[in-house]
PDB file of C-alpha atoms in Angstrom:
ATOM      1  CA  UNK A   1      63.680-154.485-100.365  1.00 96.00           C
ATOM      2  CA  UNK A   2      63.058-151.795-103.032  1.00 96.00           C
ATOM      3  CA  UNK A   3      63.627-148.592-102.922  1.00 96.00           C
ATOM      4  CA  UNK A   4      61.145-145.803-104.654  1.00 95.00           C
ATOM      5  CA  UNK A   5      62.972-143.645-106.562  1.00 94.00           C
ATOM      6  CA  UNK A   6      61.554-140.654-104.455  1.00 94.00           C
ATOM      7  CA  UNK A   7      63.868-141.866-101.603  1.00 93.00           C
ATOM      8  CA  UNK A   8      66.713-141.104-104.090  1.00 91.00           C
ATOM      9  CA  UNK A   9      65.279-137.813-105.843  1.00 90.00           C
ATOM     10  CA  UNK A  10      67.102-135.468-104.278  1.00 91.00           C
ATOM     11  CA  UNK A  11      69.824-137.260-102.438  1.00 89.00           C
ATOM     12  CA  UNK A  12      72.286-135.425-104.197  1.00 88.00           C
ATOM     13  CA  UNK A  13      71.151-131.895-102.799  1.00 90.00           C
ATOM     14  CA  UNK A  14      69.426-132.270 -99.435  1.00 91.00           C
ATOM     15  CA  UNK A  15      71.288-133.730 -96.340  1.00 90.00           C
ATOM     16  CA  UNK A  16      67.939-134.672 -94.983  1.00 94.00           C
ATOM     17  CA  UNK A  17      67.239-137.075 -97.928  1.00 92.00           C
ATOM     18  CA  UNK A  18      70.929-138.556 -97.654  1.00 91.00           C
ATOM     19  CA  UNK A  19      70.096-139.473 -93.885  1.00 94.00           C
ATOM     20  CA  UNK A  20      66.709-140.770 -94.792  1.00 95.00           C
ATOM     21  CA  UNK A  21      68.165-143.313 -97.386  1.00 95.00           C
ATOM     22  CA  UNK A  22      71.016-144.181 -95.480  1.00 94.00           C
ATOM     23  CA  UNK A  23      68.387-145.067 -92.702  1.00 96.00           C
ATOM     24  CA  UNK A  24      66.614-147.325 -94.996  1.00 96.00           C
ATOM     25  CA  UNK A  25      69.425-149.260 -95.923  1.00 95.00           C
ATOM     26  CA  UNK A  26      70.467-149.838 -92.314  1.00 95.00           C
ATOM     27  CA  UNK A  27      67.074-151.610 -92.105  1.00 96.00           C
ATOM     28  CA  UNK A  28      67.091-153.411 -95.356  1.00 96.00           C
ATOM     29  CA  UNK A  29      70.536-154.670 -93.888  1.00 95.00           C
ATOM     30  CA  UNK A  30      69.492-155.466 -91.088  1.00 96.00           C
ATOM     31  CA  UNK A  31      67.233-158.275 -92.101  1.00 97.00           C
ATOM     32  CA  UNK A  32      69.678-159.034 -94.563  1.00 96.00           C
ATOM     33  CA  UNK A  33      67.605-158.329 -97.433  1.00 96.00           C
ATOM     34  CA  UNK A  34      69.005-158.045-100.886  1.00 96.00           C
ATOM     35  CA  UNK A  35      67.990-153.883-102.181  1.00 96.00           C
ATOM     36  CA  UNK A  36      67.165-152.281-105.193  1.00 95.00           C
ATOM     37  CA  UNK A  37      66.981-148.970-105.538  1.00 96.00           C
ATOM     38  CA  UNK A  38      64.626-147.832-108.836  1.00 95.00           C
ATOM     39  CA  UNK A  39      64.717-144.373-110.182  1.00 93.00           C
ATOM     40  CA  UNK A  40      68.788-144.157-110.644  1.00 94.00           C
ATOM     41  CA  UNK A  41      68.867-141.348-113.537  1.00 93.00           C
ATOM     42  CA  UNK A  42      72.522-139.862-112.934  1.00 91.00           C
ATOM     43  CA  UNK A  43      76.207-141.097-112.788  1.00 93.00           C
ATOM     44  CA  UNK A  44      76.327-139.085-109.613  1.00 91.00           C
ATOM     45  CA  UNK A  45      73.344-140.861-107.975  1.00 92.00           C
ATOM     46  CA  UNK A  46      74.701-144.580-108.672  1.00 93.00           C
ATOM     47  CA  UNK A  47      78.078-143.116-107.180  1.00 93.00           C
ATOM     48  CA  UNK A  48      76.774-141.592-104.249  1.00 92.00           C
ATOM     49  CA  UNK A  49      74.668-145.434-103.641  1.00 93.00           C
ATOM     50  CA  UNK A  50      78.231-146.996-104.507  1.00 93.00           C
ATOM     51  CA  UNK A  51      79.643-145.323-101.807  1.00 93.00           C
ATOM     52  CA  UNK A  52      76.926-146.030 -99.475  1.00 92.00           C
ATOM     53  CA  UNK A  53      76.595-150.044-100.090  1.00 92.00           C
ATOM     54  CA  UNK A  54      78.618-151.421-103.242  1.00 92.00           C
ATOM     55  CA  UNK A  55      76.007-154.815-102.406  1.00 91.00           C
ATOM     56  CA  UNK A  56      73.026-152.518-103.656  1.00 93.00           C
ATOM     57  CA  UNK A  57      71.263-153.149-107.135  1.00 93.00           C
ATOM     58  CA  UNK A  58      69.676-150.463-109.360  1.00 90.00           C
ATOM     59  CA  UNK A  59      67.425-149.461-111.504  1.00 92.00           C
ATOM     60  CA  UNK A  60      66.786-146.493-113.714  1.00 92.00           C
ATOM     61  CA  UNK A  61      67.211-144.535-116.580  1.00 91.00           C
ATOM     62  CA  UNK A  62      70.632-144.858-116.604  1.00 90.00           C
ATOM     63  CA  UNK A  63      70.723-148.068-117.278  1.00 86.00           C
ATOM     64  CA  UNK A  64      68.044-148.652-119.630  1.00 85.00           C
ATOM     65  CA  UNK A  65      64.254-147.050-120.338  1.00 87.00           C
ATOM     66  CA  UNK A  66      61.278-149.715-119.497  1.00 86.00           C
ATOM     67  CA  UNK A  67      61.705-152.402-122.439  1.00 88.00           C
ATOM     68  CA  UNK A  68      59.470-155.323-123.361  1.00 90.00           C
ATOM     69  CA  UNK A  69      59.800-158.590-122.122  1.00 90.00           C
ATOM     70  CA  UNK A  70      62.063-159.320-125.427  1.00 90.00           C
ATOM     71  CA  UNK A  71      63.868-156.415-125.865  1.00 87.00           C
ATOM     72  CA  UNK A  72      64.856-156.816-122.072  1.00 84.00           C
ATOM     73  CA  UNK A  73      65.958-161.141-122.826  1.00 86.00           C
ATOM     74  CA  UNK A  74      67.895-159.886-125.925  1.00 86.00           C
ATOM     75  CA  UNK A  75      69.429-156.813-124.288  1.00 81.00           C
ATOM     76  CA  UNK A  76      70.060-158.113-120.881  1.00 80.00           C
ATOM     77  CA  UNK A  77      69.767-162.312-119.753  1.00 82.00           C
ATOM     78  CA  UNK A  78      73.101-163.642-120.911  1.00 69.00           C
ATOM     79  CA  UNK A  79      72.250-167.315-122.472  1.00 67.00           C
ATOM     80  CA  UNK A  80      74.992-169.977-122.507  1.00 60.00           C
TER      81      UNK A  80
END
């Protein structure tokens, strides 16, 4: 299950988007799907998801801007 970053825009200041996400992931759990949640831009966001469900995966600007599909193989696959 992914996660549009505007489910996560504004988790830090608005209750009402903090319920909406953590209603999401009580879905996404519930079929025991494996979630991603895109549009992670701040330490405090990945926290607050942390905190949430440390089984969660991300995406964002905080971990990298979009790359090509070398830079990404160089930067990120780990080859034995």
């Amino acid at each position: 299950l992914k996660i549009d970053k505007e489910f996560i825009k504004e988790v830090e200041e608005k209750p009402q988007a903090l319920n909406l996400l953590s209603s999401i992931l009580q879905i996404g759990r519930g079929f025991n799907y494996n979630i991603i949640v895109e549009g992670v831009e701040h330490e405090k966001q990945k926290n607050l998801l942390m905190k949430m469900d440390k089984n969660l995966y991300y995406q964002g600007y905080l971990f990298s801007k979009p790359v090509n599909e070398k830079a990404f193989e160089e930067n990120f696959l780990k080859r034995d």
